[in-house]
């Protein structure tokens, strides 16, 4: 498997007797994005090992920093402290660049991949800065989303493409598709985290997500009540259940579903109009992401099904565009 080969490459670079935990912490992520970008332009997955290894190292650095910012006790800082976690993040990111520099890719491909790795590392870090400054408005949320989630997925897709000899047009199309896909991932995660039991960290005073912003900021008959109990959901399961019910009755839940449907439409429309050689891997990514959303809507036993809701959302957004 390409993942195994990529892991071997990364671990070989990370192997150091002075910091053995680097091996233990390493994980493989975002492989599907890189593969989809490669296959979409007719590339061979067997050519992706160094690219995957590098992306995973860069992503490890980003994740460690994110855990530090969020003070997430599941992060490695709980094991080795903040200072050593920060050191590990720097090592992972430097290692990602080193892997590409010493790879067998042609020089021009190396430079493009390094450019993309630096791009999503830099832009994602700016997005994490916005997270740390406590996003309080819906507009601020979407600005942070443009920075934090979209570029990561977009760059992963175009890295898979550029090492597969993609054209500039193909590379840019895949970046745009990846950005939209990143939005969809984040919005889906927000819904899941908001309705998790017990309460997820998204309910903490210094955290937020889109459903909570809608319920807090948009006028509805239980807006005051929601803002009163929002910080009590960790103290009482009853309060959490009430707050989650308000998310539905206020329309906040469906506002996010509407955003998901629209982003899904934009992804599909861009894909259909593109000149990509193989669209199936990208179509499969979208289906895999949207199937749970469709099932959730149909299980609510509403007076309309998902297809009717989808048509309504797309028609309304087109009219307002």
C-alpha angles and dihedrals in degrees: 000000000000091000091059092050091047090050091051091052093049095046091049089057093042096048107118128148092215094059108026094161089075088076094048095049098047115112135175116243141162093023093136090059093052093045092049091052091050097047093044090066096040096261130152118251090213087072094061104075098102092041092052092046091051095046091049091052092049090046091051089057092049093048093050091051091047090053090050092051092047092043086229107179090207088069124099091255086078087065104038107013134253097287096053091043089055090050090051091051091054092047093050092050094047090048092055091057092045092053092057094044090056096038126111093246117121114266096254091051091049091054093049093048091049089049090053093046091052090045097056092040092053098041094044089052090054088051089052088052089058090050090054092052091060111250109233105172135054091238091054090049093055091046090054089046090055088055105035109037109019102056093048093059094036093053092046090055095047093046088058088050101045094054086052093059096257121175120248090253092052092047093052093046091053091049090054091047090050092051091054091046089052089055090052093050092051095047091049091049090050092055093047094047093047094054096040119122121248097034114276124227089261087082093060115115092246094048134065145167137194101273090050092048092051093049093045100043109029117079116254135143094263098041094111092047092049093052090047095055100031093096093045098064092098091056099051136026087208091058091048092051091049093048092048091050090052088054087062100038093046092055093244092121093052092045088061091045087052090052090049092051092050094048089048089053092050091051093049093044093051091046093050093050094046126099094226113148097225118025098169098089090053093046089052092052090054094046092049090052098044101042094078090048092052091049092049092053094046091049091058090074094224126169088258134044129230095267091056091048091048092052092048094050095047094047092048095047091048091053092050095045 
